């Protein structure tokens, strides 16, 4: 496992605030990993995302992306490697049509037009938005706009894809489709694509290889989804959602039932219940 | 409130006029404003009218749409026409009552102004109804390119215009939902005295403004994240292509202009 | 004021008589029971939000009529009547923080009551009570609403609606974009309010958990019309139908269905308590005779 992102003792405070949004943050993300960052609103998750893309510069500490140190000098190199999809589907749609929006990043980099056309098509194909290439954003759903945003990033062939609460404003269908899309991308790009998804959505976080919990500007927990989600009390303390199977285990425990301590998925708990009830 | 504005709105279609290059339509719309002034008699205006009507028919959108588009401008047209009627004082006097004096020249002038006005609006409406706003922006950028040499930031202006156009529907929706929210809180838009009306717009304008700024900041981040830094190294995805039909349209317009000039000698 | 609501053959067209006319609703007939919690579900673009605008007289039906208590709303209803009607209705739009505009938090919350004729003192009392309900502390009252955090802005905006003491409270996805804790807090606030004041609540939502947990009555929209209405248990009973309509099933029900596939049959499970109760009984070896 080679690290692709590493932060060492990073602190950042917004200019008009005395409390740092992130405090002494140190972590490593490996090449090809899918990491979910969870935390309540205002915990500093989005600040973290913006630091990775040099939209914000750290006050203290050092950030390295693919062996490049994030400094003003290197900022365009960094942005070539790190693509970002934001929360509000409307406020990141730059182009007048779907195809124009996907082309925008390449126009900025001076990619020749012939190459742009192939790459726009390929990226739209990837997110299944090809039939909408000439549509204006006003005639797309939120989920479709977010898929276009992903295509816009993919067209730039980044090493890292950051989803900054990209599913927060979508309806359940849109959300599911986005998560499925990221799964597909990961499946065929493998270690060439590192995904960092900042989210409140349990399903999205559970899809990740690793979950990090940020609370009040500090990294308070990192582990496999199973490890992080098994601790319902802690999740609630951080203002986060608890997976359904864990909630049910809690409720059963309250009713005097002895349930396994380790994390169970819904399927896991169904199987356990089935076995326990069958042997009665 | 925003629903009845037809002027300035694009109506999708696949007519010959729709498919013309935006540059052609832009240049011809501007040219028409000047060319109309060549008409100086009934035949000339009839020709200009027939040409406009032909162009309208060719859009396949129906004359009704264009007439409805005139509605918001009726007041402006009437005022201009009346001004002509009252202020042109040469020629034979037709009516003289108190300080009002209407003369033959006044009547003729006001009719001419009215007809010119109509024709120019109709012709420009063809441009806006059949051309996507973005294509208009592209066309303008392309036509303004020579001014780059004089330091005019043509590409930046075009990008700004295209983003502005792209956000028009978004902001319209937002204005509508803020209005709804404030109406639900008891604001009465378009009711009461002028002062009350102006005051009623404060709860709409402030949130609209605040949210627009928020959007702009987020859009700025999104653009930067995708590597936007202005400058000349940018390439363009969207290119305008000149077709035979554009040449034909230009030739047609030139013939019309020549014919219109010719009518000056007929009478 | 009585606030039973009835839609009778309501149709609505956007921008009628223009080339841009688009149908919004057609043949919409249903009832919203008084003093109850009604959930409205359906896809994005199914007509839910257009229906909601009818509830507050923000748009008038193109055809048909809406009866709200004693007030009948048709295409001909006068503006004045609508204004009177609105005084009794609170509407929380999606992302309601977009409606904040006053210089201070307190003034913004007083805005609604004052528009509907409350005196300065009454409006202030109502505003303070509402702010207390949404847990905004008094030291924020004189702050600009734009200085608050996103979650606080949301709660101030909601206080601005609650302060109007509505008999009918309409909530259009009020928790969208909040973190899980913020969502929980708001939903608790709304249910408490409904019980305490016995008001009619209409909640538009995509979250079936809310429907299962809070709703007494459910209305399902699709393609601009109502395709089903009834108690949550009835709506969620027909799995196949829900699937066909691409609607979700509450997690507890999904879980019960997964158990059923393994041969463990439970009855009428909609929320986690019902599920846990029945499972606990089974695990304790009590035989289910139902």
mmCIF file with all atom_site columns, N, CA and C in Angstrom, chain B residues 32-82:
data_model
loop_
_atom_site.group_PDB
_atom_site.id
_atom_site.type_symbol
_atom_site.label_atom_id
_atom_site.label_alt_id
_atom_site.label_comp_id
_atom_site.label_asym_id
_atom_site.label_entity_id
_atom_site.label_seq_id
_atom_site.pdbx_PDB_ins_code
_atom_site.Cartn_x
_atom_site.Cartn_y
_atom_site.Cartn_z
_atom_site.occupancy
_atom_site.B_iso_or_equiv
_atom_site.pdbx_formal_charge
_atom_site.auth_seq_id
_atom_site.auth_comp_id
_atom_site.auth_asym_id
_atom_site.auth_atom_id
_atom_site.pdbx_PDB_model_num
ATOM 1   N N  . UNK B 1 32 ? -30.811 44.920 -40.088 1.00 0.00 ? 32 UNK B N  1
ATOM 2   C CA . UNK B 1 32 ? -32.200 45.239 -40.400 1.00 0.00 ? 32 UNK B CA 1
ATOM 3   C C  . UNK B 1 32 ? -32.621 46.588 -39.795 1.00 0.00 ? 32 UNK B C  1
ATOM 4   N N  . UNK B 1 33 ? -32.127 46.854 -38.568 1.00 0.00 ? 33 UNK B N  1
ATOM 5   C CA . UNK B 1 33 ? -32.479 48.104 -37.889 1.00 0.00 ? 33 UNK B CA 1
ATOM 6   C C  . UNK B 1 33 ? -32.122 49.302 -38.771 1.00 0.00 ? 33 UNK B C  1
ATOM 7   N N  . UNK B 1 34 ? -30.984 49.195 -39.470 1.00 0.00 ? 34 UNK B N  1
ATOM 8   C CA . UNK B 1 34 ? -30.565 50.303 -40.320 1.00 0.00 ? 34 UNK B CA 1
ATOM 9   C C  . UNK B 1 34 ? -31.251 50.266 -41.679 1.00 0.00 ? 34 UNK B C  1
ATOM 10  N N  . UNK B 1 35 ? -31.366 49.060 -42.211 1.00 0.00 ? 35 UNK B N  1
ATOM 11  C CA . UNK B 1 35 ? -31.906 48.907 -43.560 1.00 0.00 ? 35 UNK B CA 1
ATOM 12  C C  . UNK B 1 35 ? -33.342 49.419 -43.633 1.00 0.00 ? 35 UNK B C  1
ATOM 13  N N  . UNK B 1 36 ? -34.107 49.216 -42.556 1.00 0.00 ? 36 UNK B N  1
ATOM 14  C CA . UNK B 1 36 ? -35.510 49.654 -42.549 1.00 0.00 ? 36 UNK B CA 1
ATOM 15  C C  . UNK B 1 36 ? -35.631 51.142 -42.904 1.00 0.00 ? 36 UNK B C  1
ATOM 16  N N  . UNK B 1 37 ? -34.604 51.889 -42.534 1.00 0.00 ? 37 UNK B N  1
ATOM 17  C CA . UNK B 1 37 ? -34.668 53.324 -42.789 1.00 0.00 ? 37 UNK B CA 1
ATOM 18  C C  . UNK B 1 37 ? -34.592 53.684 -44.277 1.00 0.00 ? 37 UNK B C  1
ATOM 19  N N  . UNK B 1 38 ? -34.230 52.728 -45.105 1.00 0.00 ? 38 UNK B N  1
ATOM 20  C CA . UNK B 1 38 ? -34.232 53.000 -46.555 1.00 0.00 ? 38 UNK B CA 1
ATOM 21  C C  . UNK B 1 38 ? -35.645 53.148 -47.079 1.00 0.00 ? 38 UNK B C  1
ATOM 22  N N  . UNK B 1 39 ? -36.600 52.498 -46.421 1.00 0.00 ? 39 UNK B N  1
ATOM 23  C CA . UNK B 1 39 ? -37.978 52.574 -46.889 1.00 0.00 ? 39 UNK B CA 1
ATOM 24  C C  . UNK B 1 39 ? -38.470 53.995 -46.704 1.00 0.00 ? 39 UNK B C  1
ATOM 25  N N  . UNK B 1 40 ? -39.006 54.593 -47.761 1.00 0.00 ? 40 UNK B N  1
ATOM 26  C CA . UNK B 1 40 ? -39.543 55.933 -47.591 1.00 0.00 ? 40 UNK B CA 1
ATOM 27  C C  . UNK B 1 40 ? -40.914 56.083 -48.233 1.00 0.00 ? 40 UNK B C  1
ATOM 28  N N  . UNK B 1 41 ? -41.526 54.950 -48.639 1.00 0.00 ? 41 UNK B N  1
ATOM 29  C CA . UNK B 1 41 ? -42.880 55.040 -49.165 1.00 0.00 ? 41 UNK B CA 1
ATOM 30  C C  . UNK B 1 41 ? -43.630 53.732 -48.899 1.00 0.00 ? 41 UNK B C  1
ATOM 31  N N  . UNK B 1 42 ? -44.871 53.696 -49.271 1.00 0.00 ? 42 UNK B N  1
ATOM 32  C CA . UNK B 1 42 ? -45.723 52.560 -48.951 1.00 0.00 ? 42 UNK B CA 1
ATOM 33  C C  . UNK B 1 42 ? -45.154 51.247 -49.485 1.00 0.00 ? 42 UNK B C  1
ATOM 34  N N  . UNK B 1 43 ? -44.656 51.293 -50.729 1.00 0.00 ? 43 UNK B N  1
ATOM 35  C CA . UNK B 1 43 ? -44.125 50.065 -51.314 1.00 0.00 ? 43 UNK B CA 1
ATOM 36  C C  . UNK B 1 43 ? -42.929 49.558 -50.503 1.00 0.00 ? 43 UNK B C  1
ATOM 37  N N  . UNK B 1 44 ? -42.081 50.484 -50.106 1.00 0.00 ? 44 UNK B N  1
ATOM 38  C CA . UNK B 1 44 ? -40.917 50.122 -49.307 1.00 0.00 ? 44 UNK B CA 1
ATOM 39  C C  . UNK B 1 44 ? -41.321 49.432 -48.013 1.00 0.00 ? 44 UNK B C  1
ATOM 40  N N  . UNK B 1 45 ? -42.274 50.028 -47.294 1.00 0.00 ? 45 UNK B N  1
ATOM 41  C CA . UNK B 1 45 ? -42.702 49.428 -46.034 1.00 0.00 ? 45 UNK B CA 1
ATOM 42  C C  . UNK B 1 45 ? -43.401 48.104 -46.259 1.00 0.00 ? 45 UNK B C  1
ATOM 43  N N  . UNK B 1 46 ? -44.159 48.031 -47.360 1.00 0.00 ? 46 UNK B N  1
ATOM 44  C CA . UNK B 1 46 ? -44.835 46.769 -47.689 1.00 0.00 ? 46 UNK B CA 1
ATOM 45  C C  . UNK B 1 46 ? -43.793 45.683 -47.919 1.00 0.00 ? 46 UNK B C  1
ATOM 46  N N  . UNK B 1 47 ? -42.722 46.041 -48.621 1.00 0.00 ? 47 UNK B N  1
ATOM 47  C CA . UNK B 1 47 ? -41.660 45.073 -48.893 1.00 0.00 ? 47 UNK B CA 1
ATOM 48  C C  . UNK B 1 47 ? -40.987 44.630 -47.595 1.00 0.00 ? 47 UNK B C  1
ATOM 49  N N  . UNK B 1 48 ? -40.652 45.615 -46.756 1.00 0.00 ? 48 UNK B N  1
ATOM 50  C CA . UNK B 1 48 ? -40.012 45.287 -45.479 1.00 0.00 ? 48 UNK B CA 1
ATOM 51  C C  . UNK B 1 48 ? -40.937 44.410 -44.641 1.00 0.00 ? 48 UNK B C  1
ATOM 52  N N  . UNK B 1 49 ? -42.240 44.749 -44.667 1.00 0.00 ? 49 UNK B N  1
ATOM 53  C CA . UNK B 1 49 ? -43.220 43.965 -43.918 1.00 0.00 ? 49 UNK B CA 1
ATOM 54  C C  . UNK B 1 49 ? -43.305 42.546 -44.447 1.00 0.00 ? 49 UNK B C  1
ATOM 55  N N  . UNK B 1 50 ? -43.335 42.420 -45.764 1.00 0.00 ? 50 UNK B N  1
ATOM 56  C CA . UNK B 1 50 ? -43.442 41.097 -46.376 1.00 0.00 ? 50 UNK B CA 1
ATOM 57  C C  . UNK B 1 50 ? -42.214 40.259 -46.043 1.00 0.00 ? 50 UNK B C  1
ATOM 58  N N  . UNK B 1 51 ? -41.038 40.899 -46.072 1.00 0.00 ? 51 UNK B N  1
ATOM 59  C CA . UNK B 1 51 ? -39.792 40.182 -45.776 1.00 0.00 ? 51 UNK B CA 1
ATOM 60  C C  . UNK B 1 51 ? -39.798 39.676 -44.329 1.00 0.00 ? 51 UNK B C  1
ATOM 61  N N  . UNK B 1 52 ? -40.237 40.554 -43.410 1.00 0.00 ? 52 UNK B N  1
ATOM 62  C CA . UNK B 1 52 ? -40.309 40.161 -41.996 1.00 0.00 ? 52 UNK B CA 1
ATOM 63  C C  . UNK B 1 52 ? -41.288 38.997 -41.819 1.00 0.00 ? 52 UNK B C  1
ATOM 64  N N  . UNK B 1 53 ? -42.449 39.125 -42.467 1.00 0.00 ? 53 UNK B N  1
ATOM 65  C CA . UNK B 1 53 ? -43.476 38.087 -42.352 1.00 0.00 ? 53 UNK B CA 1
ATOM 66  C C  . UNK B 1 53 ? -42.952 36.749 -42.877 1.00 0.00 ? 53 UNK B C  1
ATOM 67  N N  . UNK B 1 54 ? -42.243 36.833 -44.007 1.00 0.00 ? 54 UNK B N  1
ATOM 68  C CA . UNK B 1 54 ? -41.666 35.617 -44.594 1.00 0.00 ? 54 UNK B CA 1
ATOM 69  C C  . UNK B 1 54 ? -40.723 34.949 -43.585 1.00 0.00 ? 54 UNK B C  1
ATOM 70  N N  . UNK B 1 55 ? -39.861 35.786 -42.990 1.00 0.00 ? 55 UNK B N  1
ATOM 71  C CA . UNK B 1 55 ? -38.903 35.247 -42.017 1.00 0.00 ? 55 UNK B CA 1
ATOM 72  C C  . UNK B 1 55 ? -39.640 34.619 -40.834 1.00 0.00 ? 55 UNK B C  1
ATOM 73  N N  . UNK B 1 56 ? -40.722 35.304 -40.402 1.00 0.00 ? 56 UNK B N  1
ATOM 74  C CA . UNK B 1 56 ? -41.496 34.780 -39.269 1.00 0.00 ? 56 UNK B CA 1
ATOM 75  C C  . UNK B 1 56 ? -42.121 33.434 -39.623 1.00 0.00 ? 56 UNK B C  1
ATOM 76  N N  . UNK B 1 57 ? -42.690 33.365 -40.831 1.00 0.00 ? 57 UNK B N  1
ATOM 77  C CA . UNK B 1 57 ? -43.316 32.115 -41.260 1.00 0.00 ? 57 UNK B CA 1
ATOM 78  C C  . UNK B 1 57 ? -42.285 30.990 -41.275 1.00 0.00 ? 57 UNK B C  1
ATOM 79  N N  . UNK B 1 58 ? -41.079 31.354 -41.691 1.00 0.00 ? 58 UNK B N  1
ATOM 80  C CA . UNK B 1 58 ? -40.044 30.323 -41.809 1.00 0.00 ? 58 UNK B CA 1
ATOM 81  C C  . UNK B 1 58 ? -39.581 29.767 -40.464 1.00 0.00 ? 58 UNK B C  1
ATOM 82  N N  . UNK B 1 59 ? -39.878 30.481 -39.368 1.00 0.00 ? 59 UNK B N  1
ATOM 83  C CA . UNK B 1 59 ? -39.472 29.951 -38.057 1.00 0.00 ? 59 UNK B CA 1
ATOM 84  C C  . UNK B 1 59 ? -40.384 28.802 -37.622 1.00 0.00 ? 59 UNK B C  1
ATOM 85  N N  . UNK B 1 60 ? -41.567 28.739 -38.252 1.00 0.00 ? 60 UNK B N  1
ATOM 86  C CA . UNK B 1 60 ? -42.494 27.661 -37.921 1.00 0.00 ? 60 UNK B CA 1
ATOM 87  C C  . UNK B 1 60 ? -43.125 27.813 -36.546 1.00 0.00 ? 60 UNK B C  1
ATOM 88  N N  . UNK B 1 61 ? -42.995 28.994 -35.942 1.00 0.00 ? 61 UNK B N  1
ATOM 89  C CA . UNK B 1 61 ? -43.530 29.162 -34.587 1.00 0.00 ? 61 UNK B CA 1
ATOM 90  C C  . UNK B 1 61 ? -44.926 29.784 -34.585 1.00 0.00 ? 61 UNK B C  1
ATOM 91  N N  . UNK B 1 62 ? -45.352 30.310 -35.738 1.00 0.00 ? 62 UNK B N  1
ATOM 92  C CA . UNK B 1 62 ? -46.680 30.917 -35.789 1.00 0.00 ? 62 UNK B CA 1
ATOM 93  C C  . UNK B 1 62 ? -46.621 32.392 -35.464 1.00 0.00 ? 62 UNK B C  1
ATOM 94  N N  . UNK B 1 63 ? -47.408 33.176 -36.208 1.00 0.00 ? 63 UNK B N  1
ATOM 95  C CA . UNK B 1 63 ? -47.395 34.626 -36.053 1.00 0.00 ? 63 UNK B CA 1
ATOM 96  C C  . UNK B 1 63 ? -47.894 35.021 -34.661 1.00 0.00 ? 63 UNK B C  1
ATOM 97  N N  . UNK B 1 64 ? -48.819 34.234 -34.134 1.00 0.00 ? 64 UNK B N  1
ATOM 98  C CA . UNK B 1 64 ? -49.420 34.526 -32.819 1.00 0.00 ? 64 UNK B CA 1
ATOM 99  C C  . UNK B 1 64 ? -48.379 34.729 -31.742 1.00 0.00 ? 64 UNK B C  1
ATOM 100 N N  . UNK B 1 65 ? -47.380 33.862 -31.728 1.00 0.00 ? 65 UNK B N  1
ATOM 101 C CA . UNK B 1 65 ? -46.325 33.940 -30.717 1.00 0.00 ? 65 UNK B CA 1
ATOM 102 C C  . UNK B 1 65 ? -45.639 35.301 -30.785 1.00 0.00 ? 65 UNK B C  1
ATOM 103 N N  . UNK B 1 66 ? -45.392 35.777 -31.998 1.00 0.00 ? 66 UNK B N  1
ATOM 104 C CA . UNK B 1 66 ? -44.699 37.053 -32.176 1.00 0.00 ? 66 UNK B CA 1
ATOM 105 C C  . UNK B 1 66 ? -45.576 38.207 -31.725 1.00 0.00 ? 66 UNK B C  1
ATOM 106 N N  . UNK B 1 67 ? -46.881 38.120 -32.050 1.00 0.00 ? 67 UNK B N  1
ATOM 107 C CA . UNK B 1 67 ? -47.790 39.196 -31.668 1.00 0.00 ? 67 UNK B CA 1
ATOM 108 C C  . UNK B 1 67 ? -47.905 39.275 -30.152 1.00 0.00 ? 67 UNK B C  1
ATOM 109 N N  . UNK B 1 68 ? -48.002 38.101 -29.509 1.00 0.00 ? 68 UNK B N  1
ATOM 110 C CA . UNK B 1 68 ? -48.065 38.090 -28.047 1.00 0.00 ? 68 UNK B CA 1
ATOM 111 C C  . UNK B 1 68 ? -46.794 38.688 -27.464 1.00 0.00 ? 68 UNK B C  1
ATOM 112 N N  . UNK B 1 69 ? -45.684 38.435 -28.158 1.00 0.00 ? 69 UNK B N  1
ATOM 113 C CA . UNK B 1 69 ? -44.410 38.967 -27.693 1.00 0.00 ? 69 UNK B CA 1
ATOM 114 C C  . UNK B 1 69 ? -44.391 40.488 -27.696 1.00 0.00 ? 69 UNK B C  1
ATOM 115 N N  . UNK B 1 70 ? -45.221 41.085 -28.549 1.00 0.00 ? 70 UNK B N  1
ATOM 116 C CA . UNK B 1 70 ? -45.265 42.548 -28.637 1.00 0.00 ? 70 UNK B CA 1
ATOM 117 C C  . UNK B 1 70 ? -45.964 43.170 -27.442 1.00 0.00 ? 70 UNK B C  1
ATOM 118 N N  . UNK B 1 71 ? -46.851 42.387 -26.808 1.00 0.00 ? 71 UNK B N  1
ATOM 119 C CA . UNK B 1 71 ? -47.737 42.928 -25.778 1.00 0.00 ? 71 UNK B CA 1
ATOM 120 C C  . UNK B 1 71 ? -47.042 43.787 -24.718 1.00 0.00 ? 71 UNK B C  1
ATOM 121 N N  . UNK B 1 72 ? -45.940 43.294 -24.142 1.00 0.00 ? 72 UNK B N  1
ATOM 122 C CA . UNK B 1 72 ? -45.332 44.122 -23.084 1.00 0.00 ? 72 UNK B CA 1
ATOM 123 C C  . UNK B 1 72 ? -44.806 45.454 -23.605 1.00 0.00 ? 72 UNK B C  1
ATOM 124 N N  . UNK B 1 73 ? -44.649 45.562 -24.911 1.00 0.00 ? 73 UNK B N  1
ATOM 125 C CA . UNK B 1 73 ? -44.046 46.774 -25.470 1.00 0.00 ? 73 UNK B CA 1
ATOM 126 C C  . UNK B 1 73 ? -45.084 47.751 -26.006 1.00 0.00 ? 73 UNK B C  1
ATOM 127 N N  . UNK B 1 74 ? -46.373 47.353 -25.920 1.00 0.00 ? 74 UNK B N  1
ATOM 128 C CA . UNK B 1 74 ? -47.430 48.174 -26.505 1.00 0.00 ? 74 UNK B CA 1
ATOM 129 C C  . UNK B 1 74 ? -47.396 49.601 -25.975 1.00 0.00 ? 74 UNK B C  1
ATOM 130 N N  . UNK B 1 75 ? -47.239 49.721 -24.649 1.00 0.00 ? 75 UNK B N  1
ATOM 131 C CA . UNK B 1 75 ? -47.259 51.050 -24.035 1.00 0.00 ? 75 UNK B CA 1
ATOM 132 C C  . UNK B 1 75 ? -46.139 51.929 -24.592 1.00 0.00 ? 75 UNK B C  1
ATOM 133 N N  . UNK B 1 76 ? -44.954 51.342 -24.659 1.00 0.00 ? 76 UNK B N  1
ATOM 134 C CA . UNK B 1 76 ? -43.799 52.073 -25.171 1.00 0.00 ? 76 UNK B CA 1
ATOM 135 C C  . UNK B 1 76 ? -44.047 52.535 -26.611 1.00 0.00 ? 76 UNK B C  1
ATOM 136 N N  . UNK B 1 77 ? -44.618 51.632 -27.402 1.00 0.00 ? 77 UNK B N  1
ATOM 137 C CA . UNK B 1 77 ? -44.880 51.969 -28.799 1.00 0.00 ? 77 UNK B CA 1
ATOM 138 C C  . UNK B 1 77 ? -45.902 53.089 -28.898 1.00 0.00 ? 77 UNK B C  1
ATOM 139 N N  . UNK B 1 78 ? -46.945 53.004 -28.066 1.00 0.00 ? 78 UNK B N  1
ATOM 140 C CA . UNK B 1 78 ? -47.986 54.032 -28.116 1.00 0.00 ? 78 UNK B CA 1
ATOM 141 C C  . UNK B 1 78 ? -47.429 55.391 -27.745 1.00 0.00 ? 78 UNK B C  1
ATOM 142 N N  . UNK B 1 79 ? -46.619 55.437 -26.694 1.00 0.00 ? 79 UNK B N  1
ATOM 143 C CA . UNK B 1 79 ? -46.064 56.714 -26.256 1.00 0.00 ? 79 UNK B CA 1
ATOM 144 C C  . UNK B 1 79 ? -45.225 57.332 -27.363 1.00 0.00 ? 79 UNK B C  1
ATOM 145 N N  . UNK B 1 80 ? -44.341 56.530 -27.958 1.00 0.00 ? 80 UNK B N  1
ATOM 146 C CA . UNK B 1 80 ? -43.489 57.039 -29.030 1.00 0.00 ? 80 UNK B CA 1
ATOM 147 C C  . UNK B 1 80 ? -44.343 57.561 -30.184 1.00 0.00 ? 80 UNK B C  1
ATOM 148 N N  . UNK B 1 81 ? -45.368 56.802 -30.538 1.00 0.00 ? 81 UNK B N  1
ATOM 149 C CA . UNK B 1 81 ? -46.217 57.195 -31.650 1.00 0.00 ? 81 UNK B CA 1
ATOM 150 C C  . UNK B 1 81 ? -46.944 58.502 -31.335 1.00 0.00 ? 81 UNK B C  1
ATOM 151 N N  . UNK B 1 82 ? -47.484 58.604 -30.117 1.00 0.00 ? 82 UNK B N  1
ATOM 152 C CA . UNK B 1 82 ? -48.221 59.812 -29.742 1.00 0.00 ? 82 UNK B CA 1
ATOM 153 C C  . UNK B 1 82 ? -47.310 61.035 -29.723 1.00 0.00 ? 82 UNK B C  1
#
